[in-house]
Coordinates of C-alpha atoms in Angstrom, one line a residue:
M73 CA 25.4 -8.5 -1.1
A74 CA 22.2 -6.4 -0.9
Y75 CA 21.5 -4.0 2.0
Q76 CA 21.3 -5.9 5.4
D77 CA 21.3 -9.3 3.8
E78 CA 22.5 -10.7 7.1
I79 CA 19.1 -9.7 8.6
T80 CA 16.8 -10.6 5.7
H81 CA 18.4 -14.1 5.5
M82 CA 18.3 -14.9 9.3
R83 CA 17.3 -18.4 10.3
R84 CA 13.7 -18.5 11.2
D85 CA 14.4 -19.7 14.8
E86 CA 16.8 -16.8 15.4
L87 CA 14.4 -14.3 13.8
E88 CA 11.4 -15.5 15.9
A89 CA 13.5 -15.5 19.1
L90 CA 14.4 -11.8 18.3
Q91 CA 10.8 -11.0 17.6
L92 CA 9.6 -12.5 20.9
E93 CA 12.3 -10.7 22.9
R94 CA 11.3 -7.4 21.3
L95 CA 7.6 -8.1 21.7
K96 CA 7.9 -8.7 25.4
K97 CA 9.7 -5.3 25.7
A98 CA 7.2 -3.5 23.4
V99 CA 4.1 -4.4 25.4
V100 CA 5.7 -3.4 28.7
Y101 CA 7.1 -0.2 27.1
C102 CA 3.6 0.8 25.9
Y103 CA 2.0 0.0 29.2
E104 CA 4.5 2.0 31.3
N105 CA 4.7 5.0 29.0
I106 CA 1.3 5.6 27.3
A107 CA -1.8 6.0 29.5
F108 CA -4.0 4.7 26.7
Y109 CA -2.4 1.3 26.7
K110 CA -2.3 1.1 30.5
E111 CA -6.1 1.8 30.6
N112 CA -6.9 -0.6 27.7
F113 CA -4.7 -3.4 28.9
D114 CA -6.1 -3.2 32.4
A115 CA -9.7 -3.0 31.1
V116 CA -9.4 -6.5 29.5
G117 CA -7.1 -8.0 32.1
F118 CA -4.0 -8.2 29.8
D119 CA -0.8 -8.4 31.8
P120 CA 2.1 -7.3 29.7
Y121 CA 4.6 -8.6 32.2
A122 CA 3.3 -12.1 31.8
L123 CA 3.6 -12.3 28.0
A124 CA 5.6 -15.5 27.2
S125 CA 4.6 -16.4 23.7
F126 CA 3.2 -14.9 20.5
A127 CA -0.2 -16.5 21.3
D128 CA -0.4 -14.4 24.4
L129 CA -0.6 -11.3 22.3
E130 CA -4.1 -12.4 21.2
K131 CA -5.3 -11.4 24.7
A132 CA -4.3 -7.8 24.1
P133 CA -6.9 -5.3 22.8
F134 CA -6.7 -3.8 19.3
T135 CA -5.7 -0.3 18.4
T136 CA -7.8 1.5 15.8
K137 CA -7.5 4.5 13.6
Q138 CA -10.2 6.2 15.7
D139 CA -8.1 5.6 18.8
M140 CA -5.3 7.4 17.1
R141 CA -7.5 10.3 16.1
D142 CA -8.9 10.6 19.6
A143 CA -5.3 10.9 20.8
Y144 CA -4.5 13.8 18.5
P145 CA -1.9 15.2 18.7
Y146 CA 0.4 13.8 21.4
D147 CA -1.5 11.4 23.7
L148 CA 0.1 8.3 22.1
F149 CA 3.6 9.5 22.4
A150 CA 5.8 7.3 24.6
V151 CA 8.7 9.8 24.8
P152 CA 9.0 13.5 25.7
K153 CA 8.4 15.8 22.8
E154 CA 12.0 17.0 22.9
D155 CA 13.1 13.4 21.9
V156 CA 11.0 13.5 18.8
I157 CA 12.8 14.8 15.7
E158 CA 10.2 14.3 13.0
I159 CA 6.4 14.2 12.7
H160 CA 4.2 12.7 9.9
M161 CA 0.5 12.7 9.6
S162 CA -2.2 11.0 7.6
S163 CA -4.1 13.2 5.2
G164 CA -7.0 13.7 7.6
T165 CA -9.4 14.1 4.6
T166 CA -12.1 12.0 6.3
G167 CA -11.6 13.2 9.9
V168 CA -8.9 14.2 12.3
A169 CA -5.4 13.3 11.1
T170 CA -3.4 10.5 12.8
V171 CA 0.0 11.6 14.0
S172 CA 3.2 9.5 14.0
G173 CA 6.3 10.7 15.7
Y174 CA 9.9 9.6 15.1
T175 CA 13.0 9.6 17.3
A176 CA 16.4 9.4 15.7
H177 CA 16.3 5.6 16.2
D178 CA 12.9 5.4 14.4
I179 CA 14.3 7.4 11.4
E180 CA 17.3 5.0 11.2
V181 CA 14.9 2.0 11.2
W182 CA 12.7 3.5 8.5
G183 CA 15.7 4.2 6.3
D184 CA 16.9 0.6 6.8
C185 CA 13.6 -0.9 5.9
F186 CA 13.2 1.0 2.7
A187 CA 16.9 0.5 1.8
R188 CA 16.3 -3.3 2.0
G189 CA 13.6 -2.8 -0.6
I190 CA 16.0 -1.0 -2.9
G191 CA 18.3 -4.1 -2.4
Y192 CA 15.3 -6.4 -3.2
A193 CA 15.0 -4.4 -6.5
G194 CA 18.7 -5.1 -7.3
G195 CA 19.7 -1.6 -6.3
G196 CA 22.7 -0.3 -4.4
P197 CA 25.4 2.4 -4.4
E198 CA 25.7 2.4 -8.2
D199 CA 22.1 3.3 -8.7
I200 CA 20.2 6.6 -9.1
C201 CA 17.0 6.7 -7.0
H202 CA 14.3 9.0 -8.5
V203 CA 11.8 9.8 -5.7
C204 CA 8.5 11.3 -6.9
Y205 CA 6.3 10.5 -4.0
G206 CA 5.1 13.7 -2.4
Y207 CA 7.4 15.1 0.3
G208 CA 6.0 16.6 3.5
L209 CA 3.6 15.2 6.1
F210 CA 2.8 12.3 3.7
T211 CA 5.3 9.5 4.5
G212 CA 6.0 8.4 0.9
G213 CA 8.6 10.9 -0.2
L214 CA 10.8 11.0 2.9
G215 CA 10.5 7.3 3.5
A216 CA 11.9 6.5 0.0
H217 CA 14.4 9.3 0.4
Y218 CA 15.8 7.9 3.7
G219 CA 16.0 4.5 2.0
G220 CA 17.9 5.9 -1.0
L221 CA 20.4 7.5 1.3
K222 CA 20.9 4.3 3.4
A223 CA 21.4 2.3 0.3
E224 CA 24.0 4.8 -0.8
C225 CA 22.2 5.6 -4.0
M226 CA 22.4 9.0 -5.7
T227 CA 19.0 10.2 -4.6
I228 CA 17.0 12.7 -6.5
P229 CA 14.2 14.3 -4.4
M230 CA 11.9 15.2 -7.3
S231 CA 8.6 15.0 -5.2
A232 CA 5.3 14.7 -7.1
G233 CA 4.1 16.9 -9.9
N234 CA 5.7 18.8 -12.9
T235 CA 5.5 15.6 -14.9
K236 CA 7.3 16.9 -18.0
R237 CA 10.3 17.9 -15.8
Q238 CA 10.1 14.4 -14.3
I239 CA 10.4 13.0 -17.8
K240 CA 13.3 15.2 -18.7
V241 CA 15.2 14.1 -15.6
L242 CA 14.4 10.4 -16.3
D243 CA 15.5 10.9 -19.9
T244 CA 18.8 12.7 -19.3
M245 CA 20.1 11.8 -15.8
G246 CA 20.0 8.0 -16.0
S247 CA 17.6 7.4 -13.0
S248 CA 17.6 3.6 -12.5
I249 CA 15.0 3.2 -9.7
I250 CA 11.8 5.2 -9.5
C251 CA 9.7 5.5 -6.4
C252 CA 6.0 6.7 -6.8
T253 CA 2.5 5.5 -6.9
P254 CA 1.7 3.0 -9.7
S255 CA -0.9 5.3 -11.2
Y256 CA 1.7 8.2 -11.3
A257 CA 4.2 5.9 -12.9
M258 CA 1.6 5.1 -15.6
Y259 CA 0.9 8.8 -16.0
I260 CA 4.6 9.5 -16.5
A261 CA 4.8 6.6 -19.1
D262 CA 1.8 7.8 -21.0
T263 CA 2.9 11.4 -21.0
A264 CA 6.4 10.5 -22.2
I265 CA 4.8 8.4 -25.1
E266 CA 2.6 11.4 -26.0
M267 CA 5.8 13.5 -26.1
G268 CA 7.3 11.1 -28.7
L269 CA 9.6 9.2 -26.3
D270 CA 9.8 5.5 -25.9
P271 CA 10.3 5.1 -22.1
A272 CA 11.4 1.5 -22.3
R273 CA 14.2 2.6 -24.7
D274 CA 15.0 6.2 -23.6
F275 CA 14.8 5.8 -19.9
K276 CA 17.4 3.8 -17.9
L277 CA 15.0 2.4 -15.4
K278 CA 15.5 -1.1 -14.1
A279 CA 13.0 -1.1 -11.3
G280 CA 10.1 0.8 -9.8
I281 CA 9.0 0.8 -6.1
H282 CA 5.3 1.6 -6.2
G283 CA 2.8 1.7 -3.3
A284 CA 0.1 3.7 -1.5
E285 CA -2.7 2.2 -3.7
A286 CA -3.9 -1.2 -4.8
W287 CA -3.0 -2.2 -8.4
S288 CA -3.7 -5.3 -10.5
N289 CA -1.3 -7.7 -12.1
Q290 CA -2.4 -6.5 -15.5
F291 CA -1.7 -2.9 -14.5
R292 CA 1.8 -4.1 -13.5
E293 CA 2.3 -5.9 -16.8
N294 CA 1.3 -2.7 -18.7
L295 CA 3.7 -0.6 -16.6
E296 CA 6.6 -3.0 -17.2
Q297 CA 5.9 -3.1 -21.0
K298 CA 5.8 0.7 -21.2
L299 CA 8.8 1.5 -18.9
G300 CA 10.9 -1.6 -19.6
Y301 CA 11.6 -2.3 -15.9
K302 CA 10.5 -4.5 -13.0
A303 CA 7.5 -3.0 -11.1
L304 CA 7.6 -3.9 -7.4
D305 CA 5.1 -3.3 -4.6
V306 CA 5.8 -1.6 -1.3
Y307 CA 3.5 -1.5 1.7
G308 CA 3.4 1.0 4.6
L309 CA 1.2 3.2 6.6
T310 CA 1.6 6.4 8.6
E311 CA 0.3 4.9 11.8
I312 CA 3.1 2.2 11.8
M313 CA 6.1 3.9 10.1
G314 CA 5.5 4.6 6.4
P315 CA 6.6 2.8 3.2
G316 CA 9.0 -0.1 4.0
V317 CA 6.9 -2.2 6.4
A318 CA 6.8 -4.8 3.7
M319 CA 8.4 -4.8 0.2
E320 CA 8.5 -7.0 -2.9
C321 CA 11.6 -8.6 -4.3
L322 CA 12.4 -9.3 -8.0
E323 CA 10.6 -12.7 -7.7
Q324 CA 7.3 -10.6 -7.5
D325 CA 5.8 -13.3 -5.2
G326 CA 4.6 -11.4 -2.2
L327 CA 6.0 -8.6 0.0
H328 CA 8.7 -9.5 2.6
V329 CA 7.7 -8.1 6.0
A330 CA 10.5 -6.4 8.0
E331 CA 9.8 -9.0 10.7
D332 CA 12.6 -7.8 13.0
H333 CA 10.7 -4.6 13.4
F334 CA 7.0 -5.6 12.9
L335 CA 4.9 -8.5 14.0
V336 CA 2.0 -9.2 11.7
E337 CA -1.2 -11.1 12.2
V338 CA -4.0 -11.9 9.7
L339 CA -7.4 -12.1 11.3
D340 CA -10.9 -12.8 10.3
P341 CA -12.4 -9.2 10.1
E342 CA -15.6 -10.3 11.8
T343 CA -14.5 -12.8 14.5
H344 CA -11.0 -11.4 15.0
E345 CA -9.7 -14.9 15.0
P346 CA -6.4 -15.8 13.3
V347 CA -6.8 -17.4 9.8
P348 CA -4.4 -20.0 8.5
D349 CA -1.5 -19.0 6.2
G350 CA -2.8 -18.6 2.7
E351 CA -6.3 -17.4 3.7
W352 CA -7.4 -13.8 3.3
G353 CA -8.1 -11.6 6.3
E354 CA -7.4 -8.2 7.9
L355 CA -3.8 -7.3 8.5
V356 CA -3.0 -6.4 12.1
I357 CA 0.5 -5.0 13.0
T358 CA 2.5 -4.5 16.2
T359 CA 5.6 -2.4 16.2
L360 CA 8.5 -4.2 17.9
D361 CA 11.0 -1.4 18.6
K362 CA 9.4 1.9 17.7
E363 CA 10.3 4.5 20.3
A364 CA 8.1 7.6 19.7
T365 CA 4.7 6.2 18.8
P366 CA 4.7 2.4 19.3
V367 CA 1.5 0.6 18.4
I368 CA 0.1 -2.7 19.7
R369 CA -2.2 -4.7 17.4
Y370 CA -3.2 -2.0 15.0
R371 CA -6.1 -2.9 12.8
T372 CA -5.0 -1.7 9.3
K373 CA -8.3 -2.6 7.5
D374 CA -6.1 -3.9 4.7
I375 CA -7.1 -7.3 3.3
T376 CA -4.2 -9.6 2.5
R377 CA -2.9 -13.1 3.4
I378 CA 0.4 -14.6 4.6
L379 CA 1.9 -16.6 1.8
P380 CA 3.1 -20.1 2.9
G381 CA 6.5 -21.4 2.0
E382 CA 9.8 -19.7 1.3
C383 CA 10.5 -17.2 -1.4
K384 CA 12.9 -18.3 -4.2
C385 CA 15.1 -15.3 -3.4
G386 CA 16.2 -17.0 -0.2
R387 CA 15.1 -14.3 2.2
T388 CA 13.5 -15.7 5.3
H389 CA 11.2 -12.9 6.4
R390 CA 7.6 -14.0 5.7
R391 CA 5.6 -12.5 2.8
I392 CA 2.2 -11.0 2.7
D393 CA 0.3 -11.0 -0.6
R394 CA -0.4 -7.8 -2.5
L395 CA -3.4 -6.1 -1.1
H396 CA -6.8 -7.5 -2.1
G397 CA -8.5 -4.2 -0.9
R398 CA -9.5 -2.5 2.3
T399 CA -12.4 -3.3 4.5
D400 CA -13.6 0.3 4.2
D401 CA -13.2 0.2 0.4
M402 CA -15.5 -2.7 0.1
M403 CA -18.8 -1.9 -1.6
I404 CA -22.1 -3.7 -0.9
I405 CA -23.9 -3.9 -4.2
R406 CA -27.4 -5.5 -3.9
G407 CA -26.1 -7.5 -0.9
V408 CA -22.8 -8.7 -2.5
N409 CA -19.4 -7.6 -1.2
V410 CA -17.3 -6.1 -4.0
F411 CA -13.8 -4.7 -4.0
P412 CA -12.5 -2.3 -6.6
S413 CA -9.6 -4.7 -7.3
Q414 CA -12.1 -7.4 -8.4
I415 CA -13.6 -5.0 -10.9
E416 CA -10.2 -4.0 -12.2
N417 CA -9.1 -7.7 -12.5
V418 CA -12.1 -8.4 -14.8
A419 CA -11.7 -5.3 -16.9
S420 CA -8.0 -6.0 -17.4
T421 CA -8.8 -9.1 -19.4
F422 CA -10.3 -7.0 -22.2
P423 CA -7.6 -5.9 -24.6
E424 CA -9.7 -2.9 -25.7
I425 CA -9.7 -1.4 -22.2
A426 CA -7.2 1.0 -20.9
D427 CA -5.8 1.3 -17.3
W428 CA -7.9 4.3 -16.2
Y429 CA -11.2 3.9 -14.5
Q430 CA -13.5 5.2 -11.7
I431 CA -16.4 3.6 -10.0
E432 CA -19.3 5.9 -9.2
L433 CA -21.7 5.0 -6.4
T434 CA -25.2 6.3 -6.6
R435 CA -28.6 5.3 -5.1
E436 CA -31.6 4.5 -7.1
N437 CA -34.9 3.5 -5.5
A438 CA -33.1 2.9 -2.1
L439 CA -30.6 0.6 -3.7
D440 CA -26.9 1.2 -4.2
V441 CA -25.8 1.3 -7.8
A442 CA -22.2 1.0 -9.0
T443 CA -21.2 2.4 -12.5
L444 CA -17.8 1.6 -13.9
K445 CA -16.5 4.5 -16.0
I446 CA -13.6 3.1 -18.0
E447 CA -11.4 4.4 -20.8
V448 CA -10.7 2.5 -24.0
N449 CA -7.3 2.4 -25.7
P450 CA -6.5 5.2 -28.1
D451 CA -6.9 2.9 -31.1
F452 CA -10.4 1.9 -30.3
P453 CA -13.0 3.3 -32.7
I454 CA -14.9 5.3 -30.1
D455 CA -17.2 6.8 -32.8
E456 CA -18.6 3.3 -33.7
I457 CA -21.7 3.0 -31.5
R458 CA -22.1 -0.7 -32.2
R459 CA -18.6 -1.5 -31.1
I460 CA -19.1 0.5 -27.9
E461 CA -22.4 -1.2 -27.1
D462 CA -20.9 -4.6 -27.7
L463 CA -17.9 -3.9 -25.4
Q464 CA -20.2 -2.6 -22.7
K465 CA -22.4 -5.7 -22.9
R466 CA -19.5 -8.1 -22.9
L467 CA -17.8 -6.3 -19.9
S468 CA -21.1 -6.1 -18.0
T469 CA -21.7 -9.8 -18.5
A470 CA -18.1 -10.7 -17.4
L471 CA -18.5 -8.6 -14.3
R472 CA -21.9 -10.1 -13.4
D473 CA -20.5 -13.6 -13.9
E474 CA -17.5 -12.9 -11.7
L475 CA -19.1 -10.8 -9.0
A476 CA -22.6 -12.3 -8.9
T477 CA -24.1 -8.8 -9.0
S478 CA -24.7 -6.2 -11.7
I479 CA -22.2 -3.3 -12.4
K480 CA -23.2 -0.7 -14.9
V481 CA -20.6 0.0 -17.5
Q482 CA -19.9 3.3 -19.2
I483 CA -17.2 3.4 -21.9
V484 CA -15.5 6.8 -22.1
E485 CA -12.9 8.3 -24.5
P486 CA -9.2 8.0 -23.8
Y487 CA -7.7 10.6 -21.4
T488 CA -11.1 11.8 -20.0
I489 CA -10.7 10.4 -16.5
K490 CA -8.6 12.8 -14.4
R491 CA -5.1 11.7 -13.7
S492 CA -3.5 12.1 -10.3
E493 CA 0.1 12.8 -9.2
G494 CA -0.5 10.9 -6.0
K495 CA -3.0 8.2 -5.2
A496 CA -5.5 7.5 -7.9
V497 CA -9.2 8.3 -7.1
R498 CA -10.9 5.0 -7.9
I499 CA -14.3 5.4 -6.0
V500 CA -16.5 8.5 -6.3
D501 CA -19.3 8.2 -3.9
L502 CA -22.3 10.3 -5.0
R503 CA -24.9 8.7 -2.7
D504 CA -25.0 11.5 -0.2
D505 CA -26.0 13.9 -3.1
A506 CA -28.8 11.5 -4.1
D507 CA -30.2 11.6 -0.5
K508 CA -30.4 15.4 -0.2

C-alpha cells in the first residue's frame, strides 16, 4: 500500500462530509482568531456560524496576495507566536514578502501531503529521495524533505546548485526519486550528457516530482526520454502550505488535490462565478485545518480546471489539470491574451527546437511586442542562414495561426539562454526601459 491509501481512496460521500465538517470549523476559527477575517466577514455580512453547505462559502470574501502583504509579518497568524515552530516566505521580489507560519500540526500535515505524492510516484521506504529544490525560506526543499521522511525514504538534502555534484550523487548513490523544478531537471540531464553520461542508463531514477513552474507535455516527454523515468507534476504555494497541495500520480492525468486538507474552487477570473468541471478558470483555495496561518478563499491567480470523472489509479480525491498559466503571466499582445505555455506548446511541435526559450516584451510605437528567443538543438546547422530564416518563418506562421496575433521569433545558438537552478525565467519585461 502507498502512503495514506486509506485517505486517498476514501468514498466521496465520506470525504465531502469530512470537508464540510472541517470547513465549518475553519471559517469560525478564522473569524474568532484573526482580526482581518472578522472585519472582512462583517463587512460583507458573511456569518461563519451559519455556514451549512459548500455553496455558503461563496458568500465569503476572497483573500488576496496583497492582503497577505499588508498583514506582514504576523497579522494573519491565528495562534500565539510561541506556538509557531517554522516560518516560510515568498520571494518578495516584486513587493513585500508573504509570510506563512506552521505549528507542529501544520508541519505534520505538510509532510503527509508530500509523502502521498511520493506514494503516487510508486515510492516508499525502499527508495532514495534526492531533493534539489532550494532549502530555506522557499518552501520547495523542506516540503519535499518532510515528505521523504514521512514516506520513510532515505532522503538526501542536496538543495539546489553545484550541478556536477548533483550528477555524481545521482550516478553513484542510486537516487530513485528526484524532487526539483522541471527546468533544473533538464539542466541536470543536459549537463550529464555533456559530461559523457547517459542519464537514462547511468542513473537509477524511476520518478521525478517537479513543480514551481509551468511546463509543457513536450518538455515532459523530453525529460522522460533523457532521464528514463516518469516526470510528475506537483502544485503548492507558500500562502497555502507549500508543495503537496496537489500531486500527480503515475497515470499523469491531473493532480490529485489533498481534499481532506484543502477545499478548491475554480472561478471565472472576471465574474468570480464558479465554472463547471472541465472548464478553465482561476483556482481559489481554502485551508481546512491549518492552525498557524489559515486562509479562506485565497485567489491563487493560477489558471487550471477540475478534471471530471475518476482517475484510473482509483484514488478518489479530485484532480486539477496542470497549470495553463497565471493571470499575472498573461500577456496582451495587440489586444490578444497570450500565455507563455501557449507559445511553448506551439514551439514544441518543431523537432529542430530545443527546450530553452525566453519571451522578451518591448514596446514599439506605443504597442507591446513579444519576441520569442529560442534555442535550436545542437545538431541544427546554425551557420546556414537560409535554414534559420526558414525555421523562423515557419515558427512565426504557426504562432500567428494558433494565437491570432504576431510573435517575433529569434533563433539563437544552443546553450546561449541562461539556465537556472531554481525557477526558469521565461518572461523578460523590457517595456519600462523603453518608456524611460
